Amino acid sequence: MSYCKNILLIIFLIFSIKNINSQNFKGNQKQQVNALYSQIYQGNIYEGYQCMIGLITCSGDTVVGINIFTGVPVTLTVDFSVFEDLESFMSRDVISFSPNIFSRLPNFTNPAYFNIGKMSVPIPEDIVLPKNLNSVEFISISVPLPSAFFSTGTIEILSINSVSPGFALPEQLPQNNMLKQLSITIIENGVFPSNAGSALRNLTTLSLNINNYNTKNITFPTFEPFNQLTKLSIAFQGLDPLNQLFEFEPTINNINTLEELSIDKLGFKASNDVNLTNLTNNLQLTFSNHILQLNKFKFPLYCSLFLTNYPISIYDVDFRNLKYLSLSNVNYGENLPPASNFDFEKLNALILTSNSFNGTLPEDYCSFVKDSLALGSNDLTGSAPDCFKCLGGEQFLGLFPNDFDDFFDDTPADVCTAFSLDVPVSQLLKTNETTILEFTGSNIGWDCDIESTQPGVDLEIIEPNKKIKITIPPGAGIQNATLKFGNNYSINVTLNYEFYGPTIDSYYVQGSGIFFRGSYFSYNDYYENLITINNDYIFSASVQTIEDQNLNNGIGFYGDDTPISVLKNRESFNVSIDVAGKQSQTVTFIYFGNITMLSDLSSIQLNTTGGNFSFDGEFGCSTTDFSNPIFKINDVDVEILEITETRINITYPPIENAGTYSLYIEVGDFSYTDEIQFIVTPTFPPSPTPTPTPTPTPTSTSTPDDESLSISSTLSISLIYLFSIILLINFVF
């Protein structure tokens, strides 16, 4: 064997020096490649160079790849700074490097991967890593890793596979925005930096290899929140009883960005409850090759759990937050876990194939999603539940092979006499809301369909084989639906239902439109609101909306075709409504559509001095609310002395100047606007009141004094009249 290996080595060396001067290379690369050959094979190689498959990879005149596959221990001192186009360097764990290798790396042209076989000489703290050194992997390291690996360069992937005493990470990491993937091994007395979460701001993947075999001195890391960490992998050293065990680390729950958590082999125990509900929904959990008690766990919502080589019973584990459970390579030898351990509304897949489960298939497994069960290659026996037999074996290939007494992959569907569904004879529904009906039954299956006289009705099985939900949108009239179940929908059930009939309570006029208030109008464009006026005139009203209902708005009409065209002010009218054949009772109202002024305002002139006035018109009807009428002139409220259906009496105040002013009347929901004139009224001096002349008493005898007094009085009165006439003439002229 040794002889053959030597022959192959000679052939290899001959191939490497053939045509040695046939290539030219950039800079000093040729010299350093010869030095690399010389150090690897511990002797001079012919001065020349040819790119060799598997050792040196070239692109044109430059080296792009080095792969040292020799098993001979050697320490390399080659100056790698000449290989600026290098993209990949790989070595084995027998290859050692001088400590200045990181000072002799170039700023690479392209992202480069560097594999360090063995590092046992301290790396200087003051190194500065080059640009484009994208990925570094240490196969074996026994010296501290300087902070410069995190504070300089552009490393995105750092892997440390095997460590020996002497290795250590910095106790506190510097801020780093480049590193995305970190794989690290923790040994006895090793410390994982406590500030990794805040320091490694863009880290997305963290892999921890815990070397816990035959030791008691490992301190398990604690975790602070990470910004972007989505994948955490923790691997222990085998299943040996000598392994150091740790309580499940509760600070894992701090990493609420996690999407994947993987734990492999024996290392954790769970003496206390483990609550992972703070972790993100839809977390993927993978537990393999260990014996962690899962009945202590509370999983996050919609979690996917993968168990591999996991020999611990799952019979009493709460899986109700899971959407996916997969077991593989486990010989349980126990019954299937109860369906109550799961939430069938969340669980999309239950993969329990080839795990030596025995006993019967529980009846409650009929509640799982149809295609979610994979239970084949177990040891299940007995009679299969009717829900499966109703549809036949071809519909459930995930249940086979097993040893059922009466159910096989070629068993045909039967007539399903076990089907039952409790549907009431009829349902009375509201027209203004979506109605949800839920009915229970047994062996109703997983699939259904519906045909309905009303558009938009939906049927859904919300618990397989047990419960259905029917969603009926707003509608009207008398309706029915046919519910279909079973193989090829061969089982039909009829549901009869109807909507409340409409009623009209009141009406109101707004602008040029009339609106009717009531209940159970049509809220569905498929059904019309047909209004009949005075048994002769039919109008199509608009469809009601929930918003209009909540605002107590009535139903109006499209365009100009409205009942106003056939109604007369202050006269009664009859009205009814028909919705999808449901007829309301006829009600009678007195129509009042607008305030009408019968007084001729163009001929009315009010005095600027104020006064009283009465206006004739149509101001309401017997149903009008006259409690708060408003009458304004020139935007000033006037006093309403009296208001009736046909008259308003007011007292209006003085106004400074004659002219035309605005008039506004508001009664109930109606208003009226117009203009009215004011004029100045002539003002006259007050006329004196004459003193009556005394009637002489027949028996009295006048004396000269009395006569003189009478003449004097008459003269005074005459003078007063004369004076008044003079004043009047002066005033006029």
XYZ file of C-alpha atoms in Angstrom:
733
model
C 0.000 0.000 0.000
C 2.810 2.422 0.919
C 4.518 1.571 -2.375
C 1.398 2.543 -4.353
C 1.095 5.824 -2.524
C 4.718 6.713 -3.333
C 4.168 5.915 -7.005
C 1.096 8.197 -7.046
C 3.059 11.005 -5.357
C 5.854 10.750 -7.947
C 3.302 10.895 -10.772
C 1.703 13.906 -9.105
C 5.050 15.754 -8.811
C 5.990 14.942 -12.385
C 2.663 16.362 -13.525
C 3.219 19.494 -11.475
C 6.590 20.381 -13.049
C 5.726 19.448 -16.606
C 5.861 22.423 -18.963
C 7.091 24.489 -16.016
C 7.818 27.634 -17.943
C 4.635 27.642 -19.984
C 2.683 30.173 -17.854
C 3.119 33.740 -16.657
C 1.629 34.962 -13.370
C 0.809 38.228 -11.749
C 3.445 39.826 -9.516
C 5.251 37.492 -7.104
C 2.609 34.779 -7.108
C 4.915 32.307 -8.843
C 7.569 32.694 -6.146
C 5.080 32.262 -3.268
C 3.432 29.241 -4.878
C 6.838 27.597 -5.161
C 7.431 28.460 -1.497
C 4.060 26.905 -0.645
C 4.981 23.699 -2.485
C 8.363 23.645 -0.801
C 6.894 23.992 2.693
C 4.137 21.442 2.122
C 6.452 18.817 0.637
C 9.463 19.881 2.768
C 11.938 20.340 -0.027
C 12.758 22.284 -3.194
C 10.380 21.968 -6.076
C 11.630 22.761 -9.541
C 11.400 26.525 -10.095
C 8.385 26.756 -12.265
C 4.699 26.431 -11.814
C 1.689 24.855 -13.339
C -1.856 25.139 -11.945
C -2.749 21.727 -10.651
C -6.249 20.387 -10.238
C -7.095 20.019 -6.537
C -4.218 22.082 -5.102
C -3.969 25.368 -6.990
C -6.826 26.867 -9.009
C -6.046 29.575 -11.511
C -7.988 32.052 -13.557
C -5.816 33.391 -16.348
C -2.570 34.642 -14.776
C -3.747 34.700 -11.151
C -4.416 32.247 -8.316
C -8.062 32.090 -7.182
C -8.033 28.924 -5.073
C -5.701 26.947 -2.792
C -6.634 23.570 -1.329
C -3.973 21.928 0.851
C -4.998 18.304 1.278
C -1.761 16.817 2.568
C -1.826 14.940 5.846
C 1.758 15.878 6.749
C 1.984 18.347 9.677
C 3.602 21.615 8.608
C 3.710 25.273 9.627
C 3.156 27.691 6.765
C 4.985 31.018 6.579
C 4.022 31.889 3.023
C 3.323 35.537 2.247
C -0.329 35.377 1.139
C -0.463 39.116 0.440
C 0.375 38.463 -3.254
C -2.860 36.529 -3.756
C -5.284 39.453 -3.932
C -7.583 37.519 -6.296
C -7.817 34.512 -3.987
C -11.429 33.462 -3.365
C -10.954 30.213 -1.454
C -8.228 28.854 0.802
C -8.676 25.483 2.474
C -6.371 23.473 4.719
C -6.486 20.560 7.151
C -6.104 20.481 10.918
C -2.458 19.350 10.602
C -1.551 22.623 8.873
C -0.380 25.314 11.294
C 0.098 29.003 10.582
C 2.432 31.660 11.838
C 0.715 34.359 13.970
C 1.387 37.021 11.355
C -0.726 35.317 8.690
C -3.545 37.819 9.233
C -1.108 40.679 8.679
C -0.068 39.109 5.371
C -3.494 38.896 3.789
C -4.349 41.284 0.947
C -7.482 43.362 0.491
C -9.176 40.746 -1.633
C -10.697 41.675 -4.954
C -13.697 39.389 -4.394
C -15.285 37.959 -1.239
C -12.878 35.339 0.057
C -13.231 32.213 2.197
C -10.262 31.337 4.445
C -9.990 28.001 6.210
C -7.389 27.846 9.012
C -6.448 24.246 9.805
C -4.725 24.788 13.148
C -4.011 27.938 15.140
C -1.879 27.381 18.259
C 0.264 30.560 18.288
C -1.292 33.703 19.859
C -2.800 36.088 17.345
C -1.708 39.724 17.864
C -4.372 42.000 19.347
C -3.535 44.835 16.959
C -4.221 43.013 13.697
C -6.381 44.706 11.086
C -8.336 42.272 8.956
C -8.450 42.965 5.217
C -11.469 43.935 3.178
C -13.485 41.243 1.441
C -12.343 38.539 3.844
C -15.926 37.334 3.901
C -15.732 33.967 5.661
C -13.219 32.539 8.157
C -13.253 29.006 9.540
C -10.941 27.648 12.258
C -10.782 23.866 12.208
C -8.796 23.851 15.440
C -7.781 26.732 17.705
C -6.171 26.856 21.156
C -5.464 30.596 21.545
C -7.726 33.569 22.342
C -9.539 35.202 19.466
C -8.738 38.942 19.447
C -11.455 41.626 19.466
C -10.110 42.688 16.048
C -12.020 39.779 14.512
C -15.192 41.713 15.399
C -14.006 45.338 15.176
C -12.065 45.241 11.867
C -12.571 43.749 8.436
C -15.758 42.572 6.780
C -16.219 39.009 8.056
C -19.831 37.854 7.614
C -19.341 34.176 8.527
C -17.121 33.028 11.420
C -16.898 29.328 12.313
C -14.836 27.807 15.126
C -15.147 24.045 14.961
C -12.823 22.560 17.562
C -11.300 24.383 20.506
C -8.748 23.401 23.103
C -7.860 24.900 26.482
C -6.475 28.362 25.896
C -9.179 29.417 23.475
C -11.444 32.249 24.531
C -13.744 34.831 23.021
C -13.549 38.442 24.213
C -15.550 38.844 27.426
C -17.339 41.810 25.845
C -17.715 42.107 22.098
C -17.218 45.410 20.270
C -20.018 46.759 18.095
C -20.197 44.825 14.845
C -22.555 45.401 11.908
C -21.028 42.864 9.477
C -21.162 39.417 11.117
C -24.241 37.428 10.085
C -23.362 33.834 11.011
C -21.414 32.692 14.074
C -20.592 29.087 14.973
C -18.727 28.581 18.233
C -17.681 25.735 20.529
C -17.915 26.171 24.298
C -15.696 24.052 26.541
C -14.940 23.826 30.229
C -14.457 27.288 31.782
C -15.406 28.883 28.459
C -17.463 32.069 28.447
C -19.884 33.291 25.818
C -20.010 37.124 25.710
C -23.103 38.347 27.562
C -23.484 41.367 25.268
C -23.605 39.368 22.031
C -27.210 40.382 21.377
C -26.573 44.119 21.426
C -23.064 43.952 19.890
C -23.742 41.709 16.889
C -26.470 43.841 15.407
C -26.887 41.943 12.124
C -26.306 38.400 13.353
C -28.976 36.074 11.930
C -27.597 32.590 12.743
C -25.924 31.395 15.952
C -24.692 27.820 16.389
C -23.425 26.707 19.815
C -21.550 23.438 20.220
C -21.514 22.655 23.961
C -18.722 20.222 24.871
C -20.404 18.995 28.049
C -18.998 15.478 28.197
C -17.488 14.429 31.536
C -17.406 17.910 33.038
C -19.237 20.022 35.598
C -17.615 23.382 34.886
C -19.371 24.723 31.829
C -21.447 27.836 32.291
C -24.305 27.782 29.847
C -24.733 31.097 27.987
C -27.484 33.530 28.824
C -29.103 35.594 26.105
C -30.222 39.142 25.744
C -32.482 40.162 22.858
C -30.922 40.147 19.393
C -31.881 42.516 16.610
C -32.104 40.018 13.772
C -31.250 36.561 15.095
C -33.633 34.105 13.426
C -31.856 30.762 13.877
C -30.366 29.317 17.082
C -28.802 25.856 17.069
C -27.564 24.191 20.289
C -25.701 20.881 20.044
C -24.459 18.911 23.038
C -21.938 16.038 23.103
C -23.853 12.808 22.657
C -26.179 10.965 25.046
C -23.605 9.908 27.629
C -24.820 9.801 31.277
C -21.604 11.620 32.219
C -22.767 14.728 30.327
C -23.232 17.873 32.373
C -26.939 18.820 32.311
C -28.403 22.299 32.421
C -31.838 23.572 33.310
C -33.506 24.726 30.128
C -32.168 28.248 29.730
C -35.101 30.681 30.269
C -33.332 33.606 28.599
C -33.808 31.866 25.248
C -37.277 33.331 25.578
C -35.689 36.794 25.222
C -34.795 36.125 21.588
C -38.211 37.030 20.220
C -36.854 37.262 16.667
C -36.233 33.506 16.454
C -37.777 31.558 13.611
C -35.856 28.301 14.163
C -34.613 26.692 17.400
C -32.738 23.397 17.187
C -31.518 21.345 20.178
C -29.512 18.167 19.644
C -28.405 15.448 22.087
C -28.335 15.296 25.875
C -27.739 18.549 27.728
C -30.991 20.114 28.906
C -33.329 19.013 31.652
C -36.668 20.538 32.584
C -37.305 20.416 36.305
C -39.633 23.406 36.022
C -42.154 24.530 33.438
C -40.643 25.922 30.241
C -42.655 28.766 28.728
C -41.667 29.646 25.165
C -44.785 31.643 24.307
C -42.807 34.893 24.087
C -41.052 33.543 21.010
C -42.403 34.427 17.614
C -45.444 32.692 16.167
C -44.713 30.004 13.580
C -41.448 29.038 15.311
C -39.828 25.837 14.036
C -38.546 23.646 16.879
C -36.302 20.645 16.276
C -35.446 18.349 19.209
C -33.328 15.304 18.490
C -31.378 12.589 20.269
C -32.226 13.600 23.824
C -34.723 12.976 26.608
C -36.122 16.382 27.524
C -39.559 16.053 29.165
C -41.929 17.806 26.762
C -44.865 17.830 29.176
C -43.119 20.757 30.900
C -43.227 22.891 27.741
C -45.669 25.570 26.675
C -45.072 26.138 22.987
C -45.553 29.383 21.046
C -48.578 29.763 18.807
C -48.546 27.958 15.457
C -45.277 26.241 16.307
C -43.869 23.395 14.180
C -42.203 20.639 16.252
C -39.867 18.019 14.787
C -38.822 15.138 17.080
C -36.101 12.746 15.898
C -34.735 9.792 17.886
C -36.772 11.013 20.827
C -37.752 8.090 23.070
C -39.837 10.037 25.614
C -43.625 9.541 25.750
C -45.750 12.258 24.161
C -49.045 10.876 25.475
C -49.534 13.649 28.052
C -47.931 16.602 26.174
C -49.950 19.752 25.478
C -49.606 20.308 21.719
C -52.547 22.692 21.370
C -50.409 25.575 20.088
C -48.804 23.452 17.360
C -49.612 23.666 13.682
C -47.244 20.809 12.764
C -45.892 17.760 14.626
C -43.498 15.238 13.111
C -41.978 12.202 14.848
C -39.368 9.954 13.290
C -37.210 6.996 14.325
C -38.979 6.393 17.628
C -40.239 3.042 18.908
C -42.887 4.187 21.334
C -44.956 1.045 21.762
C -47.854 3.062 23.176
C -51.290 4.339 22.111
C -51.679 7.379 19.929
C -51.847 10.636 21.903
C -55.430 11.790 22.609
C -56.970 14.217 20.121
C -57.562 16.573 23.066
C -53.785 17.158 23.182
C -54.153 19.116 19.921
C -56.158 22.010 18.541
C -57.603 20.728 15.285
C -58.168 24.323 14.066
C -54.417 25.022 14.289
C -52.913 21.643 13.439
C -52.169 21.238 9.728
C -50.126 18.045 9.898
C -49.679 15.161 12.336
C -46.832 12.990 11.046
C -46.521 9.894 13.258
C -45.467 7.361 10.613
C -43.243 4.387 11.576
C -43.067 4.891 15.326
C -44.615 1.621 16.611
C -47.820 3.167 17.946
C -50.399 0.520 18.844
C -54.031 0.287 19.989
C -57.005 1.632 18.034
C -57.492 4.751 15.965
C -59.441 7.111 18.297
C -62.877 8.353 17.217
C -61.779 11.906 18.026
C -59.194 11.736 15.223
C -62.176 12.422 12.926
C -61.793 16.067 14.007
C -58.374 16.534 12.413
C -57.951 18.172 9.022
C -58.564 15.546 6.350
C -55.112 15.474 4.774
C -53.220 16.166 8.007
C -52.892 12.568 9.258
C -49.895 10.385 8.425
C -50.207 7.339 10.710
C -49.011 4.543 8.443
C -46.485 1.818 9.261
C -47.548 1.596 12.904
C -49.291 -1.252 14.743
C -52.852 0.108 14.913
C -55.632 -2.475 15.153
C -59.400 -2.750 15.710
C -62.254 -1.082 13.836
C -61.639 2.249 12.109
C -64.039 5.111 12.970
C -67.089 5.561 10.706
C -65.914 8.989 9.511
C -63.112 7.322 7.563
C -65.144 4.382 6.309
C -67.855 6.717 4.947
C -65.386 8.049 2.356
C -63.367 4.916 1.668
C -59.716 3.945 1.979
C -58.512 5.807 -1.113
C -59.306 9.094 0.603
C -56.977 8.303 3.555
C -53.833 6.669 2.240
C -51.915 8.244 5.129
C -53.515 5.689 7.480
C -51.897 2.691 5.819
C -50.339 0.223 6.243
C -51.822 -0.769 9.623
C -53.731 -3.785 10.927
C -57.328 -2.494 11.060
C -60.042 -5.149 11.131
C -62.397 -3.528 8.612
C -60.587 -0.739 6.794
C -57.970 -0.990 4.077
C -56.556 1.234 1.364
C -58.982 -0.292 -1.169
C -62.106 -0.213 1.025
C -64.885 1.539 -0.980
C -66.993 4.382 0.375
C -70.279 3.298 1.997
C -73.694 4.967 2.239
C -72.717 6.463 5.588
C -75.755 5.602 7.656
C -73.906 7.120 10.633
C -74.383 10.624 9.139
C -76.541 13.030 11.149
C -77.016 16.820 11.219
C -79.316 18.791 13.515
C -80.921 21.471 11.302
C -84.075 23.296 12.538
C -87.242 23.323 10.452
C -87.014 27.066 9.714
C -85.102 30.187 10.684
C -86.352 33.799 10.903
C -83.585 36.290 10.066
C -83.021 40.040 10.072
C -82.602 41.727 6.705
C -80.000 44.197 7.954
C -77.243 41.886 9.144
C -75.140 38.915 8.139
C -76.397 35.841 9.959
C -74.095 33.071 11.169
C -75.748 29.707 11.804
C -73.872 26.818 13.400
C -75.205 23.270 13.523
C -73.717 20.099 14.981
C -73.860 16.536 13.808
C -71.769 13.411 13.413
C -69.831 11.893 10.529
C -70.626 14.874 8.310
C -67.191 14.539 6.699
C -64.546 17.037 5.671
C -65.978 18.402 2.423
C -69.262 20.146 1.677
C -71.104 22.264 -0.874
C -74.234 24.429 -0.924
C -76.902 25.589 -3.366
C -79.171 28.445 -2.270
C -82.002 30.541 -3.669
C -80.208 33.567 -2.188
C -76.866 34.582 -3.715
C -73.769 34.726 -1.535
C -74.669 32.041 1.038
C -71.599 30.103 2.212
C -71.214 26.733 3.935
C -68.090 25.758 5.880
C -67.157 22.776 8.037
C -65.549 24.361 11.094
C -64.953 21.104 12.975
C -64.536 18.093 10.721
C -67.345 15.577 11.129
C -68.949 17.586 13.964
C -69.876 21.198 13.225
C -70.772 23.372 10.257
C -71.145 27.144 9.823
C -73.536 28.775 7.356
C -72.982 32.460 6.524
C -76.065 34.218 5.154
C -75.617 37.823 3.946
C -78.379 40.446 4.332
C -81.366 39.335 2.289
C -85.150 39.375 2.077
C -88.157 37.162 1.475
C -88.504 33.392 1.857
C -85.407 31.356 0.967
C -83.938 27.863 1.175
C -80.580 26.149 0.774
C -79.467 22.619 -0.007
C -76.496 21.440 2.050
C -74.403 18.701 0.425
C -72.111 16.218 2.187
C -70.557 12.779 1.848
C -68.911 10.913 -0.979
C -69.585 12.807 -4.225
C -71.935 15.045 -2.192
C -74.540 12.291 -2.174
C -76.092 13.390 1.148
C -78.414 16.415 0.901
C -80.012 18.391 3.739
C -82.515 21.250 3.192
C -82.401 24.443 5.235
C -85.476 26.683 5.092
C -85.266 30.264 6.278
C -86.991 33.606 5.783
C -86.435 37.243 6.650
C -88.602 39.543 8.703
C -91.154 41.524 6.712
C -90.704 45.315 6.325
C -92.578 48.026 8.230
C -92.946 51.800 7.678
C -93.001 53.982 10.792
C -92.661 57.568 9.529
C -91.456 59.773 6.726
C -89.556 63.018 6.374
C -88.798 65.473 3.590
C -85.289 66.750 3.027
C -84.594 69.162 0.212
C -86.441 67.874 -2.818
C -86.520 64.266 -1.586
C -88.849 62.213 0.578
C -87.564 59.464 2.874
C -89.353 56.661 4.738
C -88.224 55.301 8.078
C -88.998 51.811 9.272
C -87.453 48.396 9.732
C -86.351 45.335 7.746
C -85.977 47.118 4.430
C -83.692 45.536 1.822
C -79.956 45.881 2.472
C -79.029 43.767 -0.542
C -78.880 45.114 -4.130
C -80.417 41.848 -5.274
C -83.761 42.798 -3.678
C -85.785 45.985 -4.348
C -87.690 48.177 -1.903
C -90.983 48.812 -3.749
C -93.078 51.659 -2.296
C -96.797 51.878 -3.191
C -98.585 55.257 -2.755
C -102.402 55.454 -2.535
C -102.657 51.892 -3.885
C -101.839 53.132 -7.407
C -98.333 54.496 -7.727
C -95.283 52.219 -7.333
C -91.789 53.600 -6.832
C -88.450 51.756 -6.476
C -86.603 52.996 -3.402
C -82.887 52.774 -2.811
C -81.266 49.937 -0.832
C -80.758 50.703 2.849
C -77.248 50.762 4.334
C -76.120 49.981 7.863
C -74.719 53.510 8.152
C -78.068 55.031 7.166
C -79.817 52.762 9.630
C -77.490 53.772 12.471
C -78.043 57.452 11.635
C -81.832 56.877 11.550
C -81.892 57.884 7.902
C -84.759 56.561 5.830
C -84.752 55.036 2.377
C -84.922 57.489 -0.509
C -85.431 57.201 -4.224
C -83.381 57.214 -7.398
C -83.414 60.292 -9.634
C -86.551 62.406 -10.007
C -89.049 59.552 -9.936
C -90.247 59.987 -6.340
C -93.626 59.921 -4.564
C -93.502 63.728 -4.194
C -94.797 63.919 -7.757
C -98.165 62.459 -6.656
C -98.486 64.011 -3.181
C -100.264 67.244 -2.255
C -99.370 69.475 0.637
C -101.407 68.969 3.808
C -103.372 66.071 2.316
C -103.355 62.477 3.586
C -101.840 59.569 1.641
C -101.518 55.787 2.060
C -98.178 53.975 1.757
C -96.864 50.395 1.940
C -93.616 48.616 1.020
C -92.870 45.277 -0.622
C -89.472 43.556 -0.253
C -88.979 40.237 -2.077
C -92.666 39.402 -1.707
C -92.873 40.418 1.956
C -95.587 43.123 2.183
C -95.846 45.662 4.991
C -99.097 46.940 6.436
C -100.509 50.065 4.781
C -100.124 53.210 6.877
C -101.610 56.687 6.415
C -99.760 59.986 6.772
C -100.583 63.608 6.066
C -98.096 64.942 3.591
C -96.334 68.168 4.267
C -93.521 68.867 1.896
C -92.651 72.533 2.259
C -93.592 75.867 3.840
C -95.685 77.949 1.466
C -96.325 81.685 1.941
C -99.814 82.739 0.791
C -99.462 86.371 1.849
C -98.154 88.511 -1.021
C -94.833 89.677 0.411
C -94.238 91.991 -2.553
C -97.191 94.150 -1.485
C -96.507 94.089 2.265
C -94.665 97.033 3.772
C -93.677 96.939 7.418
C -92.995 100.074 9.447
C -89.473 100.931 10.473
C -90.908 101.803 13.854
C -91.839 98.158 14.511
C -95.215 96.640 15.211
C -97.385 93.516 14.822
C -98.231 91.573 11.679
C -99.935 88.325 10.615
C -98.742 86.116 7.716
C -100.965 83.597 5.981
C -99.588 80.403 4.434
C -98.995 76.643 4.914
C -96.671 76.229 7.859
C -97.347 72.614 8.811
C -99.961 69.955 9.284
C -101.482 68.024 12.156
C -98.267 66.026 12.661
C -95.930 69.021 12.554
C -93.931 69.891 15.647
C -94.735 73.582 16.333
C -92.860 73.661 19.651
C -89.770 75.557 18.468
C -90.572 77.724 15.453
C -88.085 80.348 14.270
C -88.934 83.657 12.556
C -86.099 86.009 11.614
C -85.989 89.393 9.869
C -82.560 90.625 8.851
C -81.117 87.645 10.841
C -82.738 88.957 14.008
C -85.223 86.771 15.891
C -88.705 88.239 16.176
C -91.342 87.292 18.719
C -93.913 84.765 17.506
C -97.211 85.526 19.197
C -99.089 82.610 17.669
C -98.500 79.912 15.054
C -100.993 77.552 13.446
C -100.967 75.400 10.342
C -102.033 78.440 8.262
C -101.032 81.600 10.143
C -98.134 83.184 12.028
C -98.655 86.295 14.190
C -95.499 88.202 15.109
C -94.273 91.329 16.881
C -91.313 92.789 15.037
C -88.840 95.348 16.421
C -87.978 98.774 14.930
C -85.414 98.914 12.159
C -83.165 101.895 11.535
C -83.469 102.380 7.802
C -86.133 101.706 5.242
C -85.332 99.065 2.624
C -85.595 95.356 1.707
C -84.539 92.786 4.349
C -84.251 88.990 4.523
C -87.049 86.905 6.025
C -86.495 83.381 7.372
C -89.028 80.923 8.792
C -88.270 77.491 10.234
C -90.913 75.045 11.480
C -89.931 71.495 12.346
C -87.746 70.122 9.519
C -88.822 72.787 7.020
C -87.588 76.273 6.276
C -88.612 79.191 4.093
C -86.547 82.162 2.876
C -87.709 85.385 1.188
C -87.495 89.209 1.444
C -89.785 91.904 2.876
C -89.940 95.740 2.621
C -89.730 98.307 5.409
C -90.847 101.964 4.922
C -90.687 105.148 7.038
C -94.053 106.121 8.543
C -94.789 109.983 8.709
C -94.774 111.355 12.237
C -97.346 114.092 13.234
C -97.427 116.319 16.410
C -100.075 115.193 18.797
C -103.423 117.009 18.327
C -104.664 118.868 21.472
C -107.840 117.573 22.942
C -110.577 120.347 22.968
C -112.136 121.263 26.303
C -115.894 120.689 26.229
C -118.067 123.864 26.553
C -120.170 123.807 29.701
C -123.856 123.605 29.121
C -125.601 126.590 30.818
C -128.027 125.770 33.517
C -131.397 127.247 32.665
C -132.010 128.503 36.159
C -128.691 130.332 36.404
C -128.298 134.030 35.744
C -125.126 135.254 34.103
C -123.221 138.040 35.653
C -120.912 140.424 33.786
C -117.917 138.630 35.278
C -119.091 135.257 34.145
C -119.621 136.508 30.637
C -116.191 138.101 30.599
C -114.655 134.717 31.659
C -116.527 132.887 28.945
C -115.341 135.286 26.251
C -111.781 134.999 27.547
C -111.866 131.203 27.421
C -113.264 131.182 23.912
C -110.597 133.590 22.782
C -107.828 131.418 24.316
C -109.050 128.312 22.504
C -109.233 130.202 19.223
C -105.699 131.427 19.646
C -104.496 127.866 20.294
C -106.178 126.603 17.129
C -104.732 129.485 15.155
C -101.246 128.789 16.498
C -101.523 125.081 15.584
C -102.586 125.928 12.011
C -99.553 128.226 11.630
C -97.197 125.478 12.837
C -98.764 122.984 10.458
C -98.384 125.363 7.502
C -94.697 125.873 8.391
C -94.119 122.129 8.657
C -95.661 121.398 5.269
C -94.112 124.303 3.379
